[in-house]
């Protein structure tokens, strides 16, 4: 039986109490149809621009995926990573995990410009980054997933959180598990998301110590990689994270780990006699299981602490607040 209220004031008090305790529906992301009536071309515009960018440079698919990850791991998926530094504001682009490394900003700028022309002030930069990550994976052969929408853009950024919360290439397994656990991910989901390294490139400075000093590495792989990464100099020389098929979203990354051909120290840590070895083995032998688990983990990542409702803003230019 529905509760009876003695007067309107009592009813309103109970309603306000409910909202305070349980939040509002607007605090949740909406379905992929979020822009159906306000900007019907949003998803097709993003997909077209991503496909064009990836066709010109396959590596861009990995860059756009990484952009989403580095955004979400710092105070949620709020496009804070896109904000440029100003004389009175320091963003996240110069953080250690991002400096001379994170890229794809121009692709996001292009998409934002197109959407501002067709439906100004509607589609957030945070949603663009989230959808572009999905479309990049699909463009390179990965499985699709539904991207919940309705994120709004931050008016702040955090250099310190970017430096502390994004796991680095020298991380040990325990640090990786902790970094992802801090964001609500299981060790299994961490391994699945690490599979994003089946595409993309890394700079010599991030793996030099591994290929010259570590022993849990295939000797032929180490020798060939050294040819592109001298012991001194060449810090920005690139090598593929997946030496087998660097531009295909497949499970070769995990097969490489089993063969001790992980490029980064943090990669090989997933298969080095520890608790995640069995998961790496499973993904190395079952492509579809990996693709499905990866897609599910990406859906979860996309829901990390979004700004919704009246929080944040819809930036007109992704590089600066309104």
PDB file of C-alpha atoms in Angstrom:
ATOM      1  CA  UNK A   1       0.000   0.000   0.000  1.00  0.00           C
ATOM      2  CA  UNK A   2       1.304   3.465  -0.915  1.00  0.00           C
ATOM      3  CA  UNK A   3       2.194   5.687   2.060  1.00  0.00           C
ATOM      4  CA  UNK A   4      -0.250   8.468   2.952  1.00  0.00           C
ATOM      5  CA  UNK A   5       1.049  11.992   3.493  1.00  0.00           C
ATOM      6  CA  UNK A   6      -0.797  14.427   5.763  1.00  0.00           C
ATOM      7  CA  UNK A   7      -0.005  17.372   3.514  1.00  0.00           C
ATOM      8  CA  UNK A   8       1.963  18.545   0.509  1.00  0.00           C
ATOM      9  CA  UNK A   9       4.857  19.790   2.645  1.00  0.00           C
ATOM     10  CA  UNK A  10       5.398  16.337   4.154  1.00  0.00           C
ATOM     11  CA  UNK A  11       5.318  14.755   0.698  1.00  0.00           C
ATOM     12  CA  UNK A  12       7.881  17.196  -0.665  1.00  0.00           C
ATOM     13  CA  UNK A  13      10.138  16.619   2.335  1.00  0.00           C
ATOM     14  CA  UNK A  14      10.036  12.859   1.707  1.00  0.00           C
ATOM     15  CA  UNK A  15      10.755  13.396  -1.997  1.00  0.00           C
ATOM     16  CA  UNK A  16      13.750  15.620  -1.279  1.00  0.00           C
ATOM     17  CA  UNK A  17      15.049  13.071   1.223  1.00  0.00           C
ATOM     18  CA  UNK A  18      14.785  10.343  -1.406  1.00  0.00           C
ATOM     19  CA  UNK A  19      16.729  12.388  -3.947  1.00  0.00           C
ATOM     20  CA  UNK A  20      19.461  13.213  -1.419  1.00  0.00           C
ATOM     21  CA  UNK A  21      19.864   9.576  -0.404  1.00  0.00           C
ATOM     22  CA  UNK A  22      19.480   7.818  -3.732  1.00  0.00           C
ATOM     23  CA  UNK A  23      20.456  10.466  -6.257  1.00  0.00           C
ATOM     24  CA  UNK A  24      18.627  11.220  -9.462  1.00  0.00           C
ATOM     25  CA  UNK A  25      18.219   9.394 -12.725  1.00  0.00           C
ATOM     26  CA  UNK A  26      20.348  12.063 -14.395  1.00  0.00           C
ATOM     27  CA  UNK A  27      23.340  10.861 -12.385  1.00  0.00           C
ATOM     28  CA  UNK A  28      23.411   7.795 -14.629  1.00  0.00           C
ATOM     29  CA  UNK A  29      24.478   7.562 -18.242  1.00  0.00           C
ATOM     30  CA  UNK A  30      21.809   6.997 -20.865  1.00  0.00           C
ATOM     31  CA  UNK A  31      21.609   4.587 -23.777  1.00  0.00           C
ATOM     32  CA  UNK A  32      23.355   5.007 -27.101  1.00  0.00           C
ATOM     33  CA  UNK A  33      20.194   6.748 -28.331  1.00  0.00           C
ATOM     34  CA  UNK A  34      20.907   9.736 -26.064  1.00  0.00           C
ATOM     35  CA  UNK A  35      21.461  12.099 -29.009  1.00  0.00           C
ATOM     36  CA  UNK A  36      18.805  10.592 -31.292  1.00  0.00           C
ATOM     37  CA  UNK A  37      16.538  13.640 -31.166  1.00  0.00           C
ATOM     38  CA  UNK A  38      19.071  16.388 -30.382  1.00  0.00           C
ATOM     39  CA  UNK A  39      21.869  15.412 -32.787  1.00  0.00           C
ATOM     40  CA  UNK A  40      20.874  12.443 -34.891  1.00  0.00           C
ATOM     41  CA  UNK A  41      24.091  12.519 -36.920  1.00  0.00           C
ATOM     42  CA  UNK A  42      26.384  12.352 -33.869  1.00  0.00           C
ATOM     43  CA  UNK A  43      27.333   8.671 -33.973  1.00  0.00           C
ATOM     44  CA  UNK A  44      27.678   8.485 -37.750  1.00  0.00           C
ATOM     45  CA  UNK A  45      29.819  11.644 -37.764  1.00  0.00           C
ATOM     46  CA  UNK A  46      32.187  10.189 -35.160  1.00  0.00           C
ATOM     47  CA  UNK A  47      32.398   6.823 -36.905  1.00  0.00           C
ATOM     48  CA  UNK A  48      33.122   8.370 -40.288  1.00  0.00           C
ATOM     49  CA  UNK A  49      35.873  10.596 -38.913  1.00  0.00           C
ATOM     50  CA  UNK A  50      37.480   7.726 -36.974  1.00  0.00           C
ATOM     51  CA  UNK A  51      37.406   5.417 -39.997  1.00  0.00           C
ATOM     52  CA  UNK A  52      38.998   8.138 -42.097  1.00  0.00           C
ATOM     53  CA  UNK A  53      41.737   8.811 -39.538  1.00  0.00           C
ATOM     54  CA  UNK A  54      42.503   5.105 -39.027  1.00  0.00           C
ATOM     55  CA  UNK A  55      42.611   4.447 -42.764  1.00  0.00           C
ATOM     56  CA  UNK A  56      45.251   7.175 -43.076  1.00  0.00           C
ATOM     57  CA  UNK A  57      47.263   5.918 -40.100  1.00  0.00           C
ATOM     58  CA  UNK A  58      46.435   2.584 -38.494  1.00  0.00           C
ATOM     59  CA  UNK A  59      48.236   3.578 -35.312  1.00  0.00           C
ATOM     60  CA  UNK A  60      45.631   6.310 -34.724  1.00  0.00           C
ATOM     61  CA  UNK A  61      43.127   3.631 -33.698  1.00  0.00           C
ATOM     62  CA  UNK A  62      45.347   2.667 -30.782  1.00  0.00           C
ATOM     63  CA  UNK A  63      45.953   6.320 -29.934  1.00  0.00           C
ATOM     64  CA  UNK A  64      42.231   7.111 -29.718  1.00  0.00           C
ATOM     65  CA  UNK A  65      41.618   4.036 -27.555  1.00  0.00           C
ATOM     66  CA  UNK A  66      44.433   5.070 -25.219  1.00  0.00           C
ATOM     67  CA  UNK A  67      43.085   8.609 -25.058  1.00  0.00           C
ATOM     68  CA  UNK A  68      39.834   7.267 -23.575  1.00  0.00           C
ATOM     69  CA  UNK A  69      41.694   5.110 -21.036  1.00  0.00           C
ATOM     70  CA  UNK A  70      43.937   7.960 -19.887  1.00  0.00           C
ATOM     71  CA  UNK A  71      40.902  10.219 -19.635  1.00  0.00           C
ATOM     72  CA  UNK A  72      38.773   7.825 -17.578  1.00  0.00           C
ATOM     73  CA  UNK A  73      41.527   6.866 -15.127  1.00  0.00           C
ATOM     74  CA  UNK A  74      41.879  10.494 -14.007  1.00  0.00           C
ATOM     75  CA  UNK A  75      38.749  11.594 -12.142  1.00  0.00           C
ATOM     76  CA  UNK A  76      36.460   9.769 -14.549  1.00  0.00           C
ATOM     77  CA  UNK A  77      35.518   9.969 -18.235  1.00  0.00           C
ATOM     78  CA  UNK A  78      35.155  13.749 -18.392  1.00  0.00           C
ATOM     79  CA  UNK A  79      37.462  14.850 -21.240  1.00  0.00           C
ATOM     80  CA  UNK A  80      39.829  16.484 -18.754  1.00  0.00           C
ATOM     81  CA  UNK A  81      42.752  15.087 -20.758  1.00  0.00           C
ATOM     82  CA  UNK A  82      41.833  17.310 -23.705  1.00  0.00           C
ATOM     83  CA  UNK A  83      42.301  20.619 -21.876  1.00  0.00           C
ATOM     84  CA  UNK A  84      45.356  22.618 -22.943  1.00  0.00           C
ATOM     85  CA  UNK A  85      47.583  24.357 -20.424  1.00  0.00           C
ATOM     86  CA  UNK A  86      47.138  28.107 -20.079  1.00  0.00           C
ATOM     87  CA  UNK A  87      48.986  30.787 -18.132  1.00  0.00           C
ATOM     88  CA  UNK A  88      46.663  30.180 -15.175  1.00  0.00           C
ATOM     89  CA  UNK A  89      45.812  26.499 -15.634  1.00  0.00           C
ATOM     90  CA  UNK A  90      47.827  23.281 -15.814  1.00  0.00           C
ATOM     91  CA  UNK A  91      46.138  20.352 -17.517  1.00  0.00           C
ATOM     92  CA  UNK A  92      47.058  16.681 -17.832  1.00  0.00           C
ATOM     93  CA  UNK A  93      48.879  16.670 -21.160  1.00  0.00           C
ATOM     94  CA  UNK A  94      52.289  17.172 -19.541  1.00  0.00           C
ATOM     95  CA  UNK A  95      51.831  14.371 -16.991  1.00  0.00           C
ATOM     96  CA  UNK A  96      54.457  11.614 -17.234  1.00  0.00           C
ATOM     97  CA  UNK A  97      52.099   9.033 -18.808  1.00  0.00           C
ATOM     98  CA  UNK A  98      50.881  11.580 -21.378  1.00  0.00           C
ATOM     99  CA  UNK A  99      53.756  13.867 -22.323  1.00  0.00           C
ATOM    100  CA  UNK A 100      55.090  13.203 -25.851  1.00  0.00           C
ATOM    101  CA  UNK A 101      52.909  10.129 -25.818  1.00  0.00           C
ATOM    102  CA  UNK A 102      49.144  10.646 -25.806  1.00  0.00           C
ATOM    103  CA  UNK A 103      47.887  11.681 -29.236  1.00  0.00           C
ATOM    104  CA  UNK A 104      44.774  11.894 -31.367  1.00  0.00           C
ATOM    105  CA  UNK A 105      43.703  15.334 -30.161  1.00  0.00           C
ATOM    106  CA  UNK A 106      43.371  16.645 -33.717  1.00  0.00           C
ATOM    107  CA  UNK A 107      40.926  13.859 -34.610  1.00  0.00           C
ATOM    108  CA  UNK A 108      38.759  14.798 -31.643  1.00  0.00           C
ATOM    109  CA  UNK A 109      39.004  18.475 -32.689  1.00  0.00           C
ATOM    110  CA  UNK A 110      37.819  17.595 -36.186  1.00  0.00           C
ATOM    111  CA  UNK A 111      34.842  15.625 -34.892  1.00  0.00           C
ATOM    112  CA  UNK A 112      33.911  18.351 -32.424  1.00  0.00           C
ATOM    113  CA  UNK A 113      34.070  21.004 -35.131  1.00  0.00           C
ATOM    114  CA  UNK A 114      31.783  18.982 -37.385  1.00  0.00           C
ATOM    115  CA  UNK A 115      29.285  18.394 -34.588  1.00  0.00           C
ATOM    116  CA  UNK A 116      29.314  22.024 -33.485  1.00  0.00           C
ATOM    117  CA  UNK A 117      28.382  22.954 -37.044  1.00  0.00           C
ATOM    118  CA  UNK A 118      25.475  20.524 -37.246  1.00  0.00           C
ATOM    119  CA  UNK A 119      24.203  20.658 -33.647  1.00  0.00           C
ATOM    120  CA  UNK A 120      26.020  23.274 -31.561  1.00  0.00           C
ATOM    121  CA  UNK A 121      26.338  22.838 -27.810  1.00  0.00           C
ATOM    122  CA  UNK A 122      24.908  19.323 -27.734  1.00  0.00           C
ATOM    123  CA  UNK A 123      27.529  16.567 -27.938  1.00  0.00           C
ATOM    124  CA  UNK A 124      30.160  16.500 -25.197  1.00  0.00           C
ATOM    125  CA  UNK A 125      33.858  15.997 -25.797  1.00  0.00           C
ATOM    126  CA  UNK A 126      33.796  13.160 -23.246  1.00  0.00           C
ATOM    127  CA  UNK A 127      31.190  11.274 -25.268  1.00  0.00           C
ATOM    128  CA  UNK A 128      33.162  11.863 -28.466  1.00  0.00           C
ATOM    129  CA  UNK A 129      36.265  10.321 -26.882  1.00  0.00           C
ATOM    130  CA  UNK A 130      34.281   7.317 -25.596  1.00  0.00           C
ATOM    131  CA  UNK A 131      32.623   6.608 -28.950  1.00  0.00           C
ATOM    132  CA  UNK A 132      35.847   7.187 -30.886  1.00  0.00           C
ATOM    133  CA  UNK A 133      37.590   4.555 -28.753  1.00  0.00           C
ATOM    134  CA  UNK A 134      34.911   1.992 -29.596  1.00  0.00           C
ATOM    135  CA  UNK A 135      34.903   2.856 -33.289  1.00  0.00           C
ATOM    136  CA  UNK A 136      38.714   2.609 -33.370  1.00  0.00           C
ATOM    137  CA  UNK A 137      38.658  -0.929 -31.992  1.00  0.00           C
ATOM    138  CA  UNK A 138      35.998  -1.935 -34.516  1.00  0.00           C
ATOM    139  CA  UNK A 139      37.969  -0.349 -37.370  1.00  0.00           C
ATOM    140  CA  UNK A 140      40.944  -2.564 -36.485  1.00  0.00           C
ATOM    141  CA  UNK A 141      38.928  -5.781 -36.213  1.00  0.00           C
ATOM    142  CA  UNK A 142      37.777  -5.833 -32.596  1.00  0.00           C
ATOM    143  CA  UNK A 143      34.284  -6.480 -31.282  1.00  0.00           C
ATOM    144  CA  UNK A 144      31.833  -3.622 -30.881  1.00  0.00           C
ATOM    145  CA  UNK A 145      30.009  -2.624 -27.701  1.00  0.00           C
ATOM    146  CA  UNK A 146      27.231  -0.229 -26.788  1.00  0.00           C
ATOM    147  CA  UNK A 147      28.579   3.075 -25.498  1.00  0.00           C
ATOM    148  CA  UNK A 148      26.315   4.618 -22.888  1.00  0.00           C
ATOM    149  CA  UNK A 149      26.087   8.351 -23.444  1.00  0.00           C
ATOM    150  CA  UNK A 150      25.300  11.561 -21.616  1.00  0.00           C
ATOM    151  CA  UNK A 151      28.719  12.410 -20.188  1.00  0.00           C
ATOM    152  CA  UNK A 152      29.467  16.077 -19.701  1.00  0.00           C
ATOM    153  CA  UNK A 153      32.826  17.819 -19.825  1.00  0.00           C
ATOM    154  CA  UNK A 154      34.917  18.833 -16.846  1.00  0.00           C
ATOM    155  CA  UNK A 155      35.987  22.389 -16.147  1.00  0.00           C
ATOM    156  CA  UNK A 156      39.124  21.187 -14.360  1.00  0.00           C
ATOM    157  CA  UNK A 157      41.967  18.705 -14.804  1.00  0.00           C
ATOM    158  CA  UNK A 158      44.492  17.076 -12.497  1.00  0.00           C
ATOM    159  CA  UNK A 159      48.151  16.746 -13.395  1.00  0.00           C
ATOM    160  CA  UNK A 160      48.900  15.093 -10.049  1.00  0.00           C
ATOM    161  CA  UNK A 161      46.172  12.455 -10.444  1.00  0.00           C
ATOM    162  CA  UNK A 162      47.332  11.691 -13.974  1.00  0.00           C
ATOM    163  CA  UNK A 163      50.822  11.113 -12.587  1.00  0.00           C
ATOM    164  CA  UNK A 164      49.600   8.920  -9.721  1.00  0.00           C
ATOM    165  CA  UNK A 165      46.666   6.912 -11.104  1.00  0.00           C
ATOM    166  CA  UNK A 166      47.687   5.832 -14.616  1.00  0.00           C
ATOM    167  CA  UNK A 167      49.868   2.684 -14.395  1.00  0.00           C
ATOM    168  CA  UNK A 168      53.217   2.973 -16.125  1.00  0.00           C
ATOM    169  CA  UNK A 169      55.301   0.706 -18.376  1.00  0.00           C
ATOM    170  CA  UNK A 170      57.618  -0.308 -15.527  1.00  0.00           C
ATOM    171  CA  UNK A 171      54.803  -1.420 -13.210  1.00  0.00           C
ATOM    172  CA  UNK A 172      54.999  -4.838 -11.588  1.00  0.00           C
ATOM    173  CA  UNK A 173      51.963  -7.140 -11.486  1.00  0.00           C
ATOM    174  CA  UNK A 174      50.961  -6.137  -7.978  1.00  0.00           C
ATOM    175  CA  UNK A 175      50.994  -2.448  -8.944  1.00  0.00           C
ATOM    176  CA  UNK A 176      48.891  -3.155 -12.038  1.00  0.00           C
ATOM    177  CA  UNK A 177      46.336  -5.110 -10.048  1.00  0.00           C
ATOM    178  CA  UNK A 178      46.152  -2.336  -7.455  1.00  0.00           C
ATOM    179  CA  UNK A 179      45.874   0.486 -10.007  1.00  0.00           C
ATOM    180  CA  UNK A 180      42.950  -1.199 -11.724  1.00  0.00           C
ATOM    181  CA  UNK A 181      41.368  -2.352  -8.460  1.00  0.00           C
ATOM    182  CA  UNK A 182      41.351   1.279  -7.338  1.00  0.00           C
ATOM    183  CA  UNK A 183      39.064   1.977 -10.289  1.00  0.00           C
ATOM    184  CA  UNK A 184      36.814  -0.999  -9.565  1.00  0.00           C
ATOM    185  CA  UNK A 185      38.312  -3.551 -11.965  1.00  0.00           C
ATOM    186  CA  UNK A 186      39.140  -7.172 -11.205  1.00  0.00           C
ATOM    187  CA  UNK A 187      42.500  -8.681 -12.110  1.00  0.00           C
ATOM    188  CA  UNK A 188      40.758 -10.528 -14.961  1.00  0.00           C
ATOM    189  CA  UNK A 189      39.380  -7.259 -16.333  1.00  0.00           C
ATOM    190  CA  UNK A 190      42.831  -5.709 -16.009  1.00  0.00           C
ATOM    191  CA  UNK A 191      44.296  -8.478 -18.162  1.00  0.00           C
ATOM    192  CA  UNK A 192      41.527  -8.060 -20.729  1.00  0.00           C
ATOM    193  CA  UNK A 193      42.048  -4.301 -20.920  1.00  0.00           C
ATOM    194  CA  UNK A 194      45.819  -4.790 -21.198  1.00  0.00           C
ATOM    195  CA  UNK A 195      44.992  -6.601 -24.422  1.00  0.00           C
ATOM    196  CA  UNK A 196      44.574  -3.151 -25.946  1.00  0.00           C
ATOM    197  CA  UNK A 197      48.332  -3.475 -26.476  1.00  0.00           C
ATOM    198  CA  UNK A 198      47.541  -5.789 -29.363  1.00  0.00           C
ATOM    199  CA  UNK A 199      47.597  -2.508 -31.333  1.00  0.00           C
ATOM    200  CA  UNK A 200      49.783   0.570 -31.116  1.00  0.00           C
ATOM    201  CA  UNK A 201      53.403   1.547 -30.671  1.00  0.00           C
ATOM    202  CA  UNK A 202      55.651   2.396 -27.749  1.00  0.00           C
ATOM    203  CA  UNK A 203      58.672   4.665 -27.493  1.00  0.00           C
ATOM    204  CA  UNK A 204      62.152   3.262 -26.922  1.00  0.00           C
ATOM    205  CA  UNK A 205      62.476   5.049 -23.590  1.00  0.00           C
ATOM    206  CA  UNK A 206      59.582   2.974 -22.186  1.00  0.00           C
ATOM    207  CA  UNK A 207      61.115  -0.443 -22.939  1.00  0.00           C
ATOM    208  CA  UNK A 208      64.887   0.087 -23.188  1.00  0.00           C
ATOM    209  CA  UNK A 209      65.585  -1.380 -19.741  1.00  0.00           C
ATOM    210  CA  UNK A 210      63.546  -4.475 -20.547  1.00  0.00           C
ATOM    211  CA  UNK A 211      65.229  -5.348 -23.831  1.00  0.00           C
ATOM    212  CA  UNK A 212      68.767  -4.767 -22.496  1.00  0.00           C
ATOM    213  CA  UNK A 213      68.564  -5.926 -18.888  1.00  0.00           C
ATOM    214  CA  UNK A 214      65.714  -8.374 -18.322  1.00  0.00           C
ATOM    215  CA  UNK A 215      66.034 -12.126 -18.692  1.00  0.00           C
ATOM    216  CA  UNK A 216      62.398 -13.196 -19.117  1.00  0.00           C
ATOM    217  CA  UNK A 217      62.511 -12.182 -22.758  1.00  0.00           C
ATOM    218  CA  UNK A 218      62.925 -14.115 -25.992  1.00  0.00           C
ATOM    219  CA  UNK A 219      66.520 -13.512 -27.099  1.00  0.00           C
ATOM    220  CA  UNK A 220      65.727 -13.164 -30.795  1.00  0.00           C
ATOM    221  CA  UNK A 221      62.943 -10.692 -30.021  1.00  0.00           C
ATOM    222  CA  UNK A 222      65.257  -8.701 -27.749  1.00  0.00           C
ATOM    223  CA  UNK A 223      67.998  -8.540 -30.390  1.00  0.00           C
ATOM    224  CA  UNK A 224      65.677  -7.415 -33.179  1.00  0.00           C
ATOM    225  CA  UNK A 225      64.053  -4.783 -30.945  1.00  0.00           C
ATOM    226  CA  UNK A 226      67.447  -3.382 -29.939  1.00  0.00           C
ATOM    227  CA  UNK A 227      68.077  -2.533 -33.592  1.00  0.00           C
ATOM    228  CA  UNK A 228      65.324   0.079 -33.290  1.00  0.00           C
ATOM    229  CA  UNK A 229      66.163   1.122 -29.751  1.00  0.00           C
ATOM    230  CA  UNK A 230      69.849   1.808 -29.023  1.00  0.00           C
ATOM    231  CA  UNK A 231      71.151   1.655 -25.477  1.00  0.00           C
ATOM    232  CA  UNK A 232      71.564   5.432 -25.560  1.00  0.00           C
ATOM    233  CA  UNK A 233      69.726   7.921 -27.729  1.00  0.00           C
ATOM    234  CA  UNK A 234      66.699   7.335 -29.926  1.00  0.00           C
ATOM    235  CA  UNK A 235      64.302   7.734 -27.016  1.00  0.00           C
ATOM    236  CA  UNK A 236      61.358   8.414 -29.322  1.00  0.00           C
ATOM    237  CA  UNK A 237      62.020   5.548 -31.744  1.00  0.00           C
ATOM    238  CA  UNK A 238      58.902   3.418 -32.013  1.00  0.00           C
ATOM    239  CA  UNK A 239      58.337  -0.318 -31.814  1.00  0.00           C
ATOM    240  CA  UNK A 240      55.009  -2.170 -32.045  1.00  0.00           C
ATOM    241  CA  UNK A 241      53.528  -3.381 -28.769  1.00  0.00           C
ATOM    242  CA  UNK A 242      52.425  -6.487 -30.680  1.00  0.00           C
ATOM    243  CA  UNK A 243      55.287  -7.531 -32.928  1.00  0.00           C
ATOM    244  CA  UNK A 244      53.133 -10.116 -34.738  1.00  0.00           C
ATOM    245  CA  UNK A 245      50.162  -8.079 -35.994  1.00  0.00           C
ATOM    246  CA  UNK A 246      50.498  -4.484 -34.724  1.00  0.00           C
ATOM    247  CA  UNK A 247      47.506  -3.120 -36.639  1.00  0.00           C
ATOM    248  CA  UNK A 248      44.983  -5.891 -36.011  1.00  0.00           C
ATOM    249  CA  UNK A 249      42.841  -6.129 -32.899  1.00  0.00           C
ATOM    250  CA  UNK A 250      43.415  -9.830 -32.202  1.00  0.00           C
ATOM    251  CA  UNK A 251      44.857 -12.003 -29.430  1.00  0.00           C
ATOM    252  CA  UNK A 252      48.440 -12.086 -30.729  1.00  0.00           C
ATOM    253  CA  UNK A 253      49.464  -9.867 -27.795  1.00  0.00           C
ATOM    254  CA  UNK A 254      48.718 -12.728 -25.400  1.00  0.00           C
ATOM    255  CA  UNK A 255      50.440 -15.304 -27.614  1.00  0.00           C
ATOM    256  CA  UNK A 256      53.483 -13.032 -27.565  1.00  0.00           C
ATOM    257  CA  UNK A 257      53.445 -12.889 -23.759  1.00  0.00           C
ATOM    258  CA  UNK A 258      53.416 -16.689 -23.579  1.00  0.00           C
ATOM    259  CA  UNK A 259      56.462 -16.619 -25.880  1.00  0.00           C
ATOM    260  CA  UNK A 260      58.177 -13.995 -23.684  1.00  0.00           C
ATOM    261  CA  UNK A 261      57.804 -11.336 -26.369  1.00  0.00           C
ATOM    262  CA  UNK A 262      56.069  -8.669 -24.302  1.00  0.00           C
ATOM    263  CA  UNK A 263      57.538  -5.297 -25.227  1.00  0.00           C
ATOM    264  CA  UNK A 264      56.980  -3.471 -21.949  1.00  0.00           C
ATOM    265  CA  UNK A 265      57.986  -4.708 -18.505  1.00  0.00           C
ATOM    266  CA  UNK A 266      54.356  -4.238 -17.471  1.00  0.00           C
ATOM    267  CA  UNK A 267      53.203  -6.402 -20.383  1.00  0.00           C
ATOM    268  CA  UNK A 268      55.392  -9.389 -19.533  1.00  0.00           C
ATOM    269  CA  UNK A 269      54.411  -9.101 -15.874  1.00  0.00           C
ATOM    270  CA  UNK A 270      51.026 -10.525 -16.865  1.00  0.00           C
ATOM    271  CA  UNK A 271      52.750 -13.781 -17.799  1.00  0.00           C
ATOM    272  CA  UNK A 272      55.696 -14.281 -15.498  1.00  0.00           C
ATOM    273  CA  UNK A 273      54.764 -17.065 -13.084  1.00  0.00           C
ATOM    274  CA  UNK A 274      52.130 -15.000 -11.298  1.00  0.00           C
ATOM    275  CA  UNK A 275      48.395 -15.037 -10.647  1.00  0.00           C
ATOM    276  CA  UNK A 276      47.407 -13.828 -14.120  1.00  0.00           C
ATOM    277  CA  UNK A 277      49.282 -16.457 -16.147  1.00  0.00           C
ATOM    278  CA  UNK A 278      46.184 -18.625 -16.550  1.00  0.00           C
ATOM    279  CA  UNK A 279      44.130 -15.725 -17.892  1.00  0.00           C
ATOM    280  CA  UNK A 280      46.810 -14.856 -20.438  1.00  0.00           C
ATOM    281  CA  UNK A 281      46.883 -18.502 -21.510  1.00  0.00           C
ATOM    282  CA  UNK A 282      43.108 -18.522 -21.893  1.00  0.00           C
ATOM    283  CA  UNK A 283      43.068 -15.420 -24.084  1.00  0.00           C
ATOM    284  CA  UNK A 284      46.013 -16.668 -26.149  1.00  0.00           C
ATOM    285  CA  UNK A 285      43.983 -19.694 -27.204  1.00  0.00           C
ATOM    286  CA  UNK A 286      40.494 -18.162 -27.458  1.00  0.00           C
ATOM    287  CA  UNK A 287      40.191 -14.987 -29.498  1.00  0.00           C
ATOM    288  CA  UNK A 288      36.435 -14.606 -29.049  1.00  0.00           C
ATOM    289  CA  UNK A 289      36.625 -14.877 -25.261  1.00  0.00           C
ATOM    290  CA  UNK A 290      39.184 -12.081 -25.216  1.00  0.00           C
ATOM    291  CA  UNK A 291      37.171  -9.854 -27.551  1.00  0.00           C
ATOM    292  CA  UNK A 292      34.015 -10.343 -25.481  1.00  0.00           C
ATOM    293  CA  UNK A 293      35.750  -9.744 -22.146  1.00  0.00           C
ATOM    294  CA  UNK A 294      37.511  -6.693 -23.544  1.00  0.00           C
ATOM    295  CA  UNK A 295      34.271  -5.181 -24.828  1.00  0.00           C
ATOM    296  CA  UNK A 296      32.543  -5.765 -21.478  1.00  0.00           C
ATOM    297  CA  UNK A 297      35.434  -4.195 -19.580  1.00  0.00           C
ATOM    298  CA  UNK A 298      35.343  -1.185 -21.904  1.00  0.00           C
ATOM    299  CA  UNK A 299      31.654  -0.662 -21.154  1.00  0.00           C
ATOM    300  CA  UNK A 300      32.593  -0.625 -17.472  1.00  0.00           C
ATOM    301  CA  UNK A 301      35.477   1.774 -18.031  1.00  0.00           C
ATOM    302  CA  UNK A 302      33.204   4.168 -19.853  1.00  0.00           C
ATOM    303  CA  UNK A 303      31.030   4.504 -16.751  1.00  0.00           C
ATOM    304  CA  UNK A 304      33.847   5.656 -14.446  1.00  0.00           C
ATOM    305  CA  UNK A 305      32.627   8.740 -12.530  1.00  0.00           C
ATOM    306  CA  UNK A 306      30.946  10.597 -15.397  1.00  0.00           C
ATOM    307  CA  UNK A 307      29.634  14.114 -15.018  1.00  0.00           C
ATOM    308  CA  UNK A 308      25.932  14.086 -15.872  1.00  0.00           C
ATOM    309  CA  UNK A 309      22.810  16.186 -15.509  1.00  0.00           C
ATOM    310  CA  UNK A 310      23.761  19.764 -14.655  1.00  0.00           C
ATOM    311  CA  UNK A 311      27.335  18.905 -13.631  1.00  0.00           C
ATOM    312  CA  UNK A 312      30.155  20.022 -15.880  1.00  0.00           C
ATOM    313  CA  UNK A 313      29.449  21.592 -19.259  1.00  0.00           C
ATOM    314  CA  UNK A 314      29.340  20.882 -22.984  1.00  0.00           C
ATOM    315  CA  UNK A 315      32.556  22.493 -24.214  1.00  0.00           C
ATOM    316  CA  UNK A 316      32.384  24.343 -27.519  1.00  0.00           C
ATOM    317  CA  UNK A 317      36.110  23.683 -27.978  1.00  0.00           C
ATOM    318  CA  UNK A 318      37.436  20.486 -26.434  1.00  0.00           C
ATOM    319  CA  UNK A 319      40.773  22.135 -25.615  1.00  0.00           C
ATOM    320  CA  UNK A 320      39.362  24.798 -23.310  1.00  0.00           C
ATOM    321  CA  UNK A 321      36.479  25.410 -20.955  1.00  0.00           C
ATOM    322  CA  UNK A 322      33.621  27.647 -22.065  1.00  0.00           C
TER     323      UNK A 322
END
